mmCIF file of C-alpha atoms in Angstrom:
data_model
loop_
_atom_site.group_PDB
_atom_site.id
_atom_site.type_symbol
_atom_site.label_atom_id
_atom_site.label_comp_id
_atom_site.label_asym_id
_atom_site.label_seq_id
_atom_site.Cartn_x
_atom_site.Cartn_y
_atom_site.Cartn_z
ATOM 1 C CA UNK A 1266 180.329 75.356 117.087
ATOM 2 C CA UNK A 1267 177.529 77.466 118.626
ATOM 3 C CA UNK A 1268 175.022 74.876 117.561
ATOM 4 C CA UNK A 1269 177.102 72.488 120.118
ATOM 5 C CA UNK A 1270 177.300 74.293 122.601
ATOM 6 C CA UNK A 1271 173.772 75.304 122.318
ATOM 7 C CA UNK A 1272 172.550 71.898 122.859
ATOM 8 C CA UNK A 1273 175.271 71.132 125.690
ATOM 9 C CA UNK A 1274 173.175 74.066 127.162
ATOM 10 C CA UNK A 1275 169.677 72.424 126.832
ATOM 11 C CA UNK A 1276 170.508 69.064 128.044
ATOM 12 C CA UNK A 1277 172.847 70.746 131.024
ATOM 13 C CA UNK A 1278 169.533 72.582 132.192
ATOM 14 C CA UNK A 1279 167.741 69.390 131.843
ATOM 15 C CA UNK A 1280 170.500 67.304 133.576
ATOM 16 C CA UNK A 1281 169.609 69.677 136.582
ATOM 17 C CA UNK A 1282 165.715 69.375 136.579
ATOM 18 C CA UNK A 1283 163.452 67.730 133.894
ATOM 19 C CA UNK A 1284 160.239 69.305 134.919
ATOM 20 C CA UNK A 1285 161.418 73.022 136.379
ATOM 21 C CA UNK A 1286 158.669 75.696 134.056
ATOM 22 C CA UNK A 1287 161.630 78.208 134.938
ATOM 23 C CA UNK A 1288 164.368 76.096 133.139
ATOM 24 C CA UNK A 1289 162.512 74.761 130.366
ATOM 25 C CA UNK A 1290 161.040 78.328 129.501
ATOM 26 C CA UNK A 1291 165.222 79.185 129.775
ATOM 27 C CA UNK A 1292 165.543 76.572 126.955
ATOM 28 C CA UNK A 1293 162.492 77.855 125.093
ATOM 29 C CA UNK A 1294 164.467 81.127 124.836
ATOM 30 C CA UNK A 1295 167.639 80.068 123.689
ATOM 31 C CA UNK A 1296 166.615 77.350 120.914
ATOM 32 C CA UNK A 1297 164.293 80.263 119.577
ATOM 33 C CA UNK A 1298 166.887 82.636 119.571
ATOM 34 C CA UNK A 1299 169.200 80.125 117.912
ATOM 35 C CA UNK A 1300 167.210 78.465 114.858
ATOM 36 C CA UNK A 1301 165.293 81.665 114.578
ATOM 37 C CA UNK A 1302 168.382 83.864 113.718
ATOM 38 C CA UNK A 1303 170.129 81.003 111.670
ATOM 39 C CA UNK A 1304 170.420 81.634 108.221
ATOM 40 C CA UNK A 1305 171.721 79.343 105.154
ATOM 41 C CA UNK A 1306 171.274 76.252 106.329
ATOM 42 C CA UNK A 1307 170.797 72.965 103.900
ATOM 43 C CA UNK A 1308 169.093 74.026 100.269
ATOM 44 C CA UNK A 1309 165.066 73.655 100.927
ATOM 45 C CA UNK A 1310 165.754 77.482 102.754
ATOM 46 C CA UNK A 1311 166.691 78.202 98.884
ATOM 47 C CA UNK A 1312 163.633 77.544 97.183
ATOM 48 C CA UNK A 1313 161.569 79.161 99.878
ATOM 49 C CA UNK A 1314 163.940 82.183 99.192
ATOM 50 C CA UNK A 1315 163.606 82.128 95.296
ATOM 51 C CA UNK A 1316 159.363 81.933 95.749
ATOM 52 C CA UNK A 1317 159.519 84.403 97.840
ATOM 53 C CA UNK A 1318 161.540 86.906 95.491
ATOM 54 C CA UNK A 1319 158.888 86.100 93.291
ATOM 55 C CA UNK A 1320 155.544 86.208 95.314
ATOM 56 C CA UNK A 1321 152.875 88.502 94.247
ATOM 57 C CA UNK A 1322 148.970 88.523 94.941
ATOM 58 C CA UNK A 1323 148.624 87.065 91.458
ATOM 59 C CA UNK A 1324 151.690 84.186 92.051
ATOM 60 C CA UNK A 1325 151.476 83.768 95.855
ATOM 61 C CA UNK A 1326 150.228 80.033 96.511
ATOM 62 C CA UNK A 1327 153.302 78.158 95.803
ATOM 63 C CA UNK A 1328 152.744 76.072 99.238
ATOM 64 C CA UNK A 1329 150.221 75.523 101.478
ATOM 65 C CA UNK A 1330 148.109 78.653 102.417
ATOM 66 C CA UNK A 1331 149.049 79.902 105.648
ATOM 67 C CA UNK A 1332 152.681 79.452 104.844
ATOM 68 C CA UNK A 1333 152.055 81.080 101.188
ATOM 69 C CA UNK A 1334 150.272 83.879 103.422
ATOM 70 C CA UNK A 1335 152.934 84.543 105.440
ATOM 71 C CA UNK A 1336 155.280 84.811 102.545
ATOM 72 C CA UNK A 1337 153.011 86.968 100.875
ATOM 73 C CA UNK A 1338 152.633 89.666 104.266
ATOM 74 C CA UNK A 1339 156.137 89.874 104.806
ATOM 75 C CA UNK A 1340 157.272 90.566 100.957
ATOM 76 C CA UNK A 1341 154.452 93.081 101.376
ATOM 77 C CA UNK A 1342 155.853 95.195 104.046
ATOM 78 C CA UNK A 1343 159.850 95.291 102.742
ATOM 79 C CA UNK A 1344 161.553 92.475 105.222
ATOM 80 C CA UNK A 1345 163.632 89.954 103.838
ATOM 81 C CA UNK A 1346 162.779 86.362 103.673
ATOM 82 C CA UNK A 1347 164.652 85.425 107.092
ATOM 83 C CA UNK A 1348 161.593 87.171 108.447
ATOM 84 C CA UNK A 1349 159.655 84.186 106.906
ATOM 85 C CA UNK A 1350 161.718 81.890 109.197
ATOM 86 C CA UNK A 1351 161.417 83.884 112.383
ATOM 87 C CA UNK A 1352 157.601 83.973 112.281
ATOM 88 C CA UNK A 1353 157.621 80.308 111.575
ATOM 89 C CA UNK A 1354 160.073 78.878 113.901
ATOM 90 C CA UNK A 1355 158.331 81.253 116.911
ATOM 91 C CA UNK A 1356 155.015 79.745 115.933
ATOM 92 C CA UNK A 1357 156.404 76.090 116.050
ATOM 93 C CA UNK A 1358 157.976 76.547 119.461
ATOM 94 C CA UNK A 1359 155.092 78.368 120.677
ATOM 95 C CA UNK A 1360 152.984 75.028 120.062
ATOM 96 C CA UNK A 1361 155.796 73.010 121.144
ATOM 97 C CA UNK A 1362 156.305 74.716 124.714
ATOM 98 C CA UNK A 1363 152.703 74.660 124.499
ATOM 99 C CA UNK A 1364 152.981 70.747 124.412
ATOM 100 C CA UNK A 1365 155.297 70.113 126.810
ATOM 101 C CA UNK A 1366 153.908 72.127 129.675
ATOM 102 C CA UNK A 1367 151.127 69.228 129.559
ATOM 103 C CA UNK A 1368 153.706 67.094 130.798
ATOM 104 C CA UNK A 1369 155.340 65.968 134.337
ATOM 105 C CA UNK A 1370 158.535 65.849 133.224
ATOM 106 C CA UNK A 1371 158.166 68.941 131.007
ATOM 107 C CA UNK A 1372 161.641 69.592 130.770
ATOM 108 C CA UNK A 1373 162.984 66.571 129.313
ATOM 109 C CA UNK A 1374 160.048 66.534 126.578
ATOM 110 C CA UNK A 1375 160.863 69.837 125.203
ATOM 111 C CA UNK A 1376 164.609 68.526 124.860
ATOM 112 C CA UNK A 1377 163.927 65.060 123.576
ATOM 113 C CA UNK A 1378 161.727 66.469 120.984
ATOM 114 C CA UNK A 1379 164.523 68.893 119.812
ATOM 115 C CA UNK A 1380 166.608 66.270 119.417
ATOM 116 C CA UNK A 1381 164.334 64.549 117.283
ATOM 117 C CA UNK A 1382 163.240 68.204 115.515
ATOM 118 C CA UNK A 1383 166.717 69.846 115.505
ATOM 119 C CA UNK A 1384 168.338 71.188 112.107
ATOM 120 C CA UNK A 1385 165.514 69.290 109.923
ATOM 121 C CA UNK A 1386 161.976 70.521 111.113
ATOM 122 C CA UNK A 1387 163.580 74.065 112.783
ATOM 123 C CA UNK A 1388 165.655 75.155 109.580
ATOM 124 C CA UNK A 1389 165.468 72.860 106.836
ATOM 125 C CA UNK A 1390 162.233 71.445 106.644
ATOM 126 C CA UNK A 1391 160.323 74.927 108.306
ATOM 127 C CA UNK A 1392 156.574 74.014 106.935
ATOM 128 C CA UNK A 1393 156.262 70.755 108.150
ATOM 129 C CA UNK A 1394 158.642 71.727 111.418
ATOM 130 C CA UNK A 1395 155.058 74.215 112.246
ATOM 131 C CA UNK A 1396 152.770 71.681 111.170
ATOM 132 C CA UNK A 1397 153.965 68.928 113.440
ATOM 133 C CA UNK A 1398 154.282 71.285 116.259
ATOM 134 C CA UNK A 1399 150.373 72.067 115.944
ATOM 135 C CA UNK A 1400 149.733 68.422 115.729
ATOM 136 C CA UNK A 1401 151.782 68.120 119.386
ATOM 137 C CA UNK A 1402 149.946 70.785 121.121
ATOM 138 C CA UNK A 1403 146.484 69.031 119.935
ATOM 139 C CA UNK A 1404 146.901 66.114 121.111
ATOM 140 C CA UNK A 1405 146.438 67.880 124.450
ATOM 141 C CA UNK A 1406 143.164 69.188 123.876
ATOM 142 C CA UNK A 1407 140.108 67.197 124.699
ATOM 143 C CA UNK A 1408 137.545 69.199 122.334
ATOM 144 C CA UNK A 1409 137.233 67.023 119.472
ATOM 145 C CA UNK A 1410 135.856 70.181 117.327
ATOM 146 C CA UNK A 1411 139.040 72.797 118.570
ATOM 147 C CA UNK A 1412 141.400 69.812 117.798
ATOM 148 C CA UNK A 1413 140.406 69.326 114.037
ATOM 149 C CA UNK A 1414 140.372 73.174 113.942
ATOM 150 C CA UNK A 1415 143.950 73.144 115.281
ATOM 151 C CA UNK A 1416 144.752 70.014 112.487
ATOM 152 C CA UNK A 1417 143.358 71.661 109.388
ATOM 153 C CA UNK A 1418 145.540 74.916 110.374
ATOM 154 C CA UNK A 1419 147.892 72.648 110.791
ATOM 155 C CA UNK A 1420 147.427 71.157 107.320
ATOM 156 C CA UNK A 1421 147.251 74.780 105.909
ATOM 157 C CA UNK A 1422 151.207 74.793 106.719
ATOM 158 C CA UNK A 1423 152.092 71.342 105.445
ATOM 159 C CA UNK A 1424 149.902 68.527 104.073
ATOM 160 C CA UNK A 1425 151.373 66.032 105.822
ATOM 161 C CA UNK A 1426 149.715 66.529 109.276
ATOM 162 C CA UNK A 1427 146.290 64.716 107.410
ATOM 163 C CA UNK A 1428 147.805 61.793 108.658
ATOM 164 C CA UNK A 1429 147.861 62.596 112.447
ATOM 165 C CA UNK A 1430 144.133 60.919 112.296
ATOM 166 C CA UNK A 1431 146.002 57.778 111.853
ATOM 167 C CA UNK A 1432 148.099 58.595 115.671
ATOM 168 C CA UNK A 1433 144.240 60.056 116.822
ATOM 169 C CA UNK A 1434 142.843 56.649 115.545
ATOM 170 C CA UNK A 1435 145.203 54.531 116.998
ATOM 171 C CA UNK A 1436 145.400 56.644 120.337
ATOM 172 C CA UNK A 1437 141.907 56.492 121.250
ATOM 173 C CA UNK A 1438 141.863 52.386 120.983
ATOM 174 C CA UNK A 1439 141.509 51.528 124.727
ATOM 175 C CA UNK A 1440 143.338 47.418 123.908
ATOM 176 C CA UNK A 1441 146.037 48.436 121.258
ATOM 177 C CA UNK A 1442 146.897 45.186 119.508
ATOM 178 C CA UNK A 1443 150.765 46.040 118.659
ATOM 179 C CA UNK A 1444 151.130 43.400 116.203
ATOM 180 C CA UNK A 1445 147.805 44.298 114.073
ATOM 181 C CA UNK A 1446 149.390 48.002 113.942
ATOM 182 C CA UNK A 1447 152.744 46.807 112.835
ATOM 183 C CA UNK A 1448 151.237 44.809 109.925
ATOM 184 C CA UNK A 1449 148.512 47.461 109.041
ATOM 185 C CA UNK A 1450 151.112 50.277 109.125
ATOM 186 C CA UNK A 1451 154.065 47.976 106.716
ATOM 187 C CA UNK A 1452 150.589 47.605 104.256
ATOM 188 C CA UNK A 1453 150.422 51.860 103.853
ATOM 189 C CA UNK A 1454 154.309 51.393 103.460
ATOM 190 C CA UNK A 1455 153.791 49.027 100.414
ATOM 191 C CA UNK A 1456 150.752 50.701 98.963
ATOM 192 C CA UNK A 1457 152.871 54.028 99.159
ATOM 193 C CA UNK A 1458 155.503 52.522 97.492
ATOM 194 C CA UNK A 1459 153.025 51.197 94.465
ATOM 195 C CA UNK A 1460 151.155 54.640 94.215
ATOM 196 C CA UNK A 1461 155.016 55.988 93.865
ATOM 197 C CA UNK A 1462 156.165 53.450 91.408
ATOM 198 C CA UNK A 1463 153.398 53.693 88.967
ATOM 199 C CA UNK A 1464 152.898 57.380 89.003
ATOM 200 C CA UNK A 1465 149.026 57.133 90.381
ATOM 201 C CA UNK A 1466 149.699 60.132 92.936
ATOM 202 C CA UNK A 1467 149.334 62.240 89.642
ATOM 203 C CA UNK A 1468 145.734 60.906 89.305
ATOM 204 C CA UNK A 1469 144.531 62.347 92.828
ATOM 205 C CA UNK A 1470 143.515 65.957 92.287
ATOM 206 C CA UNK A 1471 143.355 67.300 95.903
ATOM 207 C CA UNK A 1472 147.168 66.453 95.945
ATOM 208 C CA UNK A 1473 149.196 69.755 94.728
ATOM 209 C CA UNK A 1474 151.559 68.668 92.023
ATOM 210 C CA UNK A 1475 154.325 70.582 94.120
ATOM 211 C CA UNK A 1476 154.287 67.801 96.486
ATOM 212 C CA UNK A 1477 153.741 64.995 94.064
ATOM 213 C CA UNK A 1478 157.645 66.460 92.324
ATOM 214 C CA UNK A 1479 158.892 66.263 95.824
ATOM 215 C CA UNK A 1480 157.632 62.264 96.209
ATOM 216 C CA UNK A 1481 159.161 61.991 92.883
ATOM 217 C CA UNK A 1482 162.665 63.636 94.182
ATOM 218 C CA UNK A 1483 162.710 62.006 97.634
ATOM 219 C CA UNK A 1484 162.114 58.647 96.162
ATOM 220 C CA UNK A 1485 165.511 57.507 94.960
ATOM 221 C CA UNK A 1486 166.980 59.526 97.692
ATOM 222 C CA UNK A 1487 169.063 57.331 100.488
ATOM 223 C CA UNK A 1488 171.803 54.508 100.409
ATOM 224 C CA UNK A 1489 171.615 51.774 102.313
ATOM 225 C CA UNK A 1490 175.905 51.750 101.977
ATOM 226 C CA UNK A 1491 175.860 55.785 102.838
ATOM 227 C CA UNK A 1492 177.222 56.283 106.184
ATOM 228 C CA UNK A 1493 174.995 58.528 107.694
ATOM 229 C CA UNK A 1494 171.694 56.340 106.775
ATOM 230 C CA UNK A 1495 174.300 53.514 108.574
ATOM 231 C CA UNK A 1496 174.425 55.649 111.624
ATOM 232 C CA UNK A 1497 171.000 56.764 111.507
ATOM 233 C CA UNK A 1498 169.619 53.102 111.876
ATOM 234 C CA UNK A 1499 171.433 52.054 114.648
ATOM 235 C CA UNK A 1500 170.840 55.185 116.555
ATOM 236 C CA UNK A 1501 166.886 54.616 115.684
ATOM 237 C CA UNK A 1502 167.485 50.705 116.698
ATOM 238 C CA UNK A 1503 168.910 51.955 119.887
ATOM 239 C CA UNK A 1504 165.973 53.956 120.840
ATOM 240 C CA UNK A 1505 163.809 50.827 119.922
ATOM 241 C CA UNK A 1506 165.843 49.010 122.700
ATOM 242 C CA UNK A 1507 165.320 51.424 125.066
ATOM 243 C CA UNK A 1508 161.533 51.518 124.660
ATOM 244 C CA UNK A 1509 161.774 47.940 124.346
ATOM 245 C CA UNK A 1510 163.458 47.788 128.050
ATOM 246 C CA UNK A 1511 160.927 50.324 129.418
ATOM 247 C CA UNK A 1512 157.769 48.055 127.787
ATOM 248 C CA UNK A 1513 159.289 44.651 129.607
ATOM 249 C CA UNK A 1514 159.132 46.774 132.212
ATOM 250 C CA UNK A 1515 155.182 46.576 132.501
ATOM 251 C CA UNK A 1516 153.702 45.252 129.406
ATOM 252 C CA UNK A 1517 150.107 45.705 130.559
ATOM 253 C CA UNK A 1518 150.909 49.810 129.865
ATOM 254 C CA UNK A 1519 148.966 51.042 126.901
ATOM 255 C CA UNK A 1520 151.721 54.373 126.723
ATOM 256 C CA UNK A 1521 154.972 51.626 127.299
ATOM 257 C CA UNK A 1522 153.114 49.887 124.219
ATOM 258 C CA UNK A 1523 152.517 53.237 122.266
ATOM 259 C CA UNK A 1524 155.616 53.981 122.803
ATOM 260 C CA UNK A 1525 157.313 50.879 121.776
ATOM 261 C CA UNK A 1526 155.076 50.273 118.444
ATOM 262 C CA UNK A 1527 156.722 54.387 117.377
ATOM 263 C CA UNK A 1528 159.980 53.320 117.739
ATOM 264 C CA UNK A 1529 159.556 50.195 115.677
ATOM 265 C CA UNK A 1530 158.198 52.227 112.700
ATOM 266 C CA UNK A 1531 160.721 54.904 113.494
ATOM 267 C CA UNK A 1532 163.582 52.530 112.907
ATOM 268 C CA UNK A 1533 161.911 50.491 109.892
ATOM 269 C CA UNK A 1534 161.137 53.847 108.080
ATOM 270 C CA UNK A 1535 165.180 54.181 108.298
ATOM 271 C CA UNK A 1536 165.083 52.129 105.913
ATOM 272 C CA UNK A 1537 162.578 53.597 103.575
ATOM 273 C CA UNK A 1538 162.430 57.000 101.171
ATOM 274 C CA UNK A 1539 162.808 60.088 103.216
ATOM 275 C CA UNK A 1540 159.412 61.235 102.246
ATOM 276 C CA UNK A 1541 158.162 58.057 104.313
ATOM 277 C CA UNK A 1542 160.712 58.947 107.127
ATOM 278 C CA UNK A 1543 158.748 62.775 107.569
ATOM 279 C CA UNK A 1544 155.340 60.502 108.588
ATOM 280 C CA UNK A 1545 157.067 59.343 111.784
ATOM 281 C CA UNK A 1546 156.851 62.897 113.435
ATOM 282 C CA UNK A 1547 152.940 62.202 113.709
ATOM 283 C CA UNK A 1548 153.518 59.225 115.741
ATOM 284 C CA UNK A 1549 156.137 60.747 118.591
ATOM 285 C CA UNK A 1550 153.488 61.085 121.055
ATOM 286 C CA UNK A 1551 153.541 57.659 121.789
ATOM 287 C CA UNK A 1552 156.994 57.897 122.858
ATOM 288 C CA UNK A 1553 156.833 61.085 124.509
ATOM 289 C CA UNK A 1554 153.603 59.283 126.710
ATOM 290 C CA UNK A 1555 155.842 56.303 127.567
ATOM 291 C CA UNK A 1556 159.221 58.688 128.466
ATOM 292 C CA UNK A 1557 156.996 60.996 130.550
ATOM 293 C CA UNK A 1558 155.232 57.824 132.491
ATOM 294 C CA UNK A 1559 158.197 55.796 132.806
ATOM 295 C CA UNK A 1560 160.295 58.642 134.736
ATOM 296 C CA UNK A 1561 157.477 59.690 136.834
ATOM 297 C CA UNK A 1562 157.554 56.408 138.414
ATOM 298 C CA UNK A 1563 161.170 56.445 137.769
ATOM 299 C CA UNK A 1564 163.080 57.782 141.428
ATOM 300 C CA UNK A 1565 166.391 57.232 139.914
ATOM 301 C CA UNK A 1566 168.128 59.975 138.503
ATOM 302 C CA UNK A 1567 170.821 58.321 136.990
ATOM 303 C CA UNK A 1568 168.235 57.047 134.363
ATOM 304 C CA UNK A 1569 167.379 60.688 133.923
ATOM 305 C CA UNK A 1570 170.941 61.311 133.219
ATOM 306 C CA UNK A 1571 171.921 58.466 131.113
ATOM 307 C CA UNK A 1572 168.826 59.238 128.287
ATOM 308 C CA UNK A 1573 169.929 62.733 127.992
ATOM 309 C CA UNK A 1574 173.390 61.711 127.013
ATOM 310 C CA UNK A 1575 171.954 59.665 124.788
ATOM 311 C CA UNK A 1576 169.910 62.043 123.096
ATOM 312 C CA UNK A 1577 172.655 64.400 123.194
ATOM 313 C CA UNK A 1578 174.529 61.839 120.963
ATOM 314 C CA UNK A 1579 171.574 61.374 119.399
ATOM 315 C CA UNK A 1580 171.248 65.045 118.097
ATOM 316 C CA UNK A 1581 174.667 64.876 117.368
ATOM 317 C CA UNK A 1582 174.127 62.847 114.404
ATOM 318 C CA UNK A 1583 173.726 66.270 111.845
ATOM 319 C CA UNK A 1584 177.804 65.823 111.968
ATOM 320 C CA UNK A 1585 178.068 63.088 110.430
ATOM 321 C CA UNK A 1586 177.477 64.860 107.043
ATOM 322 C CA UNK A 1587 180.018 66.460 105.904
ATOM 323 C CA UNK A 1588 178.118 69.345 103.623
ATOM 324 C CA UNK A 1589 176.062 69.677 106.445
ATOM 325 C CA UNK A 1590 178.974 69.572 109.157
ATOM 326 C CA UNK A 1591 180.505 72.502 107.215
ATOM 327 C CA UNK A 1592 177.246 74.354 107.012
ATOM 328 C CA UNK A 1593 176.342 74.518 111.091
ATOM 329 C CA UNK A 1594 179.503 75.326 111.603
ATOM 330 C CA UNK A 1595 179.511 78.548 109.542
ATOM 331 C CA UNK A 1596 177.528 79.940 112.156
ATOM 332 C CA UNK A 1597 176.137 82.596 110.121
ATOM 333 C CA UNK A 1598 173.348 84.418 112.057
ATOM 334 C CA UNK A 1599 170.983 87.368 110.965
ATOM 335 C CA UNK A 1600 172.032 90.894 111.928
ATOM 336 C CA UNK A 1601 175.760 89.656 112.721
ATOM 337 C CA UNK A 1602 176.655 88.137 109.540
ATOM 338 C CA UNK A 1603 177.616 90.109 106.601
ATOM 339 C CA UNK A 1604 177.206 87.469 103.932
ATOM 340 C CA UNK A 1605 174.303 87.783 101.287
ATOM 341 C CA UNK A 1606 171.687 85.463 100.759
ATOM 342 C CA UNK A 1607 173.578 85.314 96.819
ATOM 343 C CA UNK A 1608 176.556 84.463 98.402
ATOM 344 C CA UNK A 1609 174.926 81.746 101.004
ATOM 345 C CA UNK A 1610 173.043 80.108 97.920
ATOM 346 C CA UNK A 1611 176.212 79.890 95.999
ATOM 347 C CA UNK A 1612 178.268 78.148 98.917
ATOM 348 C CA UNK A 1613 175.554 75.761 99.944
ATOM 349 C CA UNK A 1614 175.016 74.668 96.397
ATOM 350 C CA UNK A 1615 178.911 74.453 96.053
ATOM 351 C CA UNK A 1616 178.547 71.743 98.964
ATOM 352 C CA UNK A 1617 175.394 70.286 97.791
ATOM 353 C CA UNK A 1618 176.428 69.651 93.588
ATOM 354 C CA UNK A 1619 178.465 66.703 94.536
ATOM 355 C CA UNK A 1620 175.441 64.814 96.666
ATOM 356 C CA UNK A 1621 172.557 62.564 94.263
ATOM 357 C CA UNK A 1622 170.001 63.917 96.856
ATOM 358 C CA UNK A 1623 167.427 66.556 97.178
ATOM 359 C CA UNK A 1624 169.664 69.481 97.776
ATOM 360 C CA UNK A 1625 171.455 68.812 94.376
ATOM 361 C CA UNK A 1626 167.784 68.915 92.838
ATOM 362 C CA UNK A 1627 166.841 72.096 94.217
ATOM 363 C CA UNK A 1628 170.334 73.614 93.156
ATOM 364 C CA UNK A 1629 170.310 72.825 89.773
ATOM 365 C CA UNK A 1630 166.633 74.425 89.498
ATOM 366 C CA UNK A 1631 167.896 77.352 91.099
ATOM 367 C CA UNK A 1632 171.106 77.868 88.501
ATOM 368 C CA UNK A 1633 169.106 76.931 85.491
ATOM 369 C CA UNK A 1634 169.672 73.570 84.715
#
């Protein structure tokens, strides 16, 4: 339950000022302290956990460098492998305060993108949760040289942030042509799905074959008749509404138009393998541009009030799985829990058996099987 009232928190603060520095450095502190300290949650944290038991100088890149590094410094010097996720999540909100202290409406940017972030990229999916904060904070800088330093480190914690030159490519055309994007961006979805479907991902050898076995895994992934992937598209169609509203609004806006072309994508990749769905985190700029410009113009606070609730709902939607339901409300947090990370492998597998999805993959790896 403290993950509930946690965000009840955030969006409270917010409720009461989107742009205070004060508040949102108040919210800074307490989403740190809580997905910092949070231990157990989903099964990727298991994996990490077993590569880490393992790590030595002559076994230590079993990821990306920086994160193998980090791995590898920690094991060194005795601390457990929660340490791992502290240093991470405090570098990914670092960037992401970082980010949103670029904005007017500071506030409600650091919230909305913790809605989007949440359990996934803050305890589940912690490589790509740093990388994707990186990519945030340079989009801010100007220097084309510091950004594509602050890309490639970004890359050094998850691969996927190569493809924030597609958001840099698209951002810097001054007359975006919405329906060109949409139609070049459903061609990458197609020739993604080919390269899956014939195994040619295999045949590119600057791709590490730990992430060509997770394409393989995340491929058959979702059901269109699960309930949460029913949920999860109509709360992604809602947003597309929204930004669809806020676009009538003024459609000679490049950001309105940004914004409205990311929530398109964000709702069609609903519909696509989750390894697809992790590419739309490079593209939430747009929408954060279009939020930010629409409520600085914006002088009624009632439409302040009636997108946080939304969101609220919105980051709401990690209860509608029930493994995962049972496993944020365990609140089981480092220093005041008493549980091993044995114990916390066995229960989250025990959840996790039943499911067709990645978590059952990583189990079965981890028991033997």
């Amino acid at each position: 339950m403290i993950y509930f009232f946690l965000l009840f928190l955030v969006f409270s603060l917010g409720a009461i000022s989107s742009s205070s520095k004060y508040l949102l450095r108040i919210n800074v502190l307490f989403v740190f302290l809580f997905f910092a300290l949070y231990m157990g949650y989903g099964t990727d944290w298991i994996y990490y956990n077993i590569k880490f038991d393992n790590i030595s100088l002559n076994n230590m890149f079993n990821f990306e460098f920086l994160y193998s590094f980090i791995n590898y410094i920690i094991k060194s010097i005795g601390l457990s492998y929660q340490w791992v996720h502290i240093v991470t999540v405090a570098i990914s909100i670092t960037f992401l305060y970082l980010y949103c202290t670029k904005f007017n409406n500071k506030n409600l940017i650091f919230i909305i993108a913790v809605s989007f972030f949440g359990i996934m990229l803050f305890l589940s999916q912690e490589r790509q949760g740093v990388a994707v904060c990186i990519f945030l904070y340079s989009t801010t800088i100007n220097n084309k040289f510091k950004r594509n330093i602050l890309i490639i480190l970004a890359c050094l914690f998850h691969f996927s942030a190569i493809f924030s030159y597609v958001y840099f490519y698209i951002s810097k055309r001054k007359n975006f042509k919405l329906f060109k994007s949409i139609v070049f961006f459903n061609i990458f979805i197609l020739s993604f799905f080919l390269f899956s479907s014939f195994k040619l991902f295999s045949y590119i050898p600057f791709i590490p074959d730990f992430l060509i076995n997770k394409i393989d895994i995340y491929m058959g992934y979702e059901n269109l008749f699960n309930f949460n992937f029913s949920m999860g598209y109509v709360l992604n169609f809602l947003i597309f509404l929204y930004a669809l509203i806020i676009y009538l609004g003024d459609k000679k806006s490049e950001s309105y138009k940004r914004g409205l072309f990311f929530t398109i994508i964000f709702a069609e990749l609903r519909v696509s393998p989750l390894v697809l769905y992790r590419f739309n985190y490079y593209f939430l700029p747009f929408l954060f541009d279009a939020i930010d410009e629409y409520f600085s113009r914006s002088k009624y606070k009632v439409n302040k009030c009636f997108l946080l609730f939304f969101f609220f709902l919105y980051s709401l939607r990690v209860y509608a799985i029930e493994a995962n339901k049972e496993e944020i409300m365990q609140d089981n947090f480092y220093f005041f829990n008493n549980k091993s990370y044995d114990v916390l492998q066995y229960e989250s597998c025990q959840r996790n058996l039943d499911t067709n999805g990645v978590g059952r993959s990583i189990c079965m790896k981890s028991i033997g099987l």
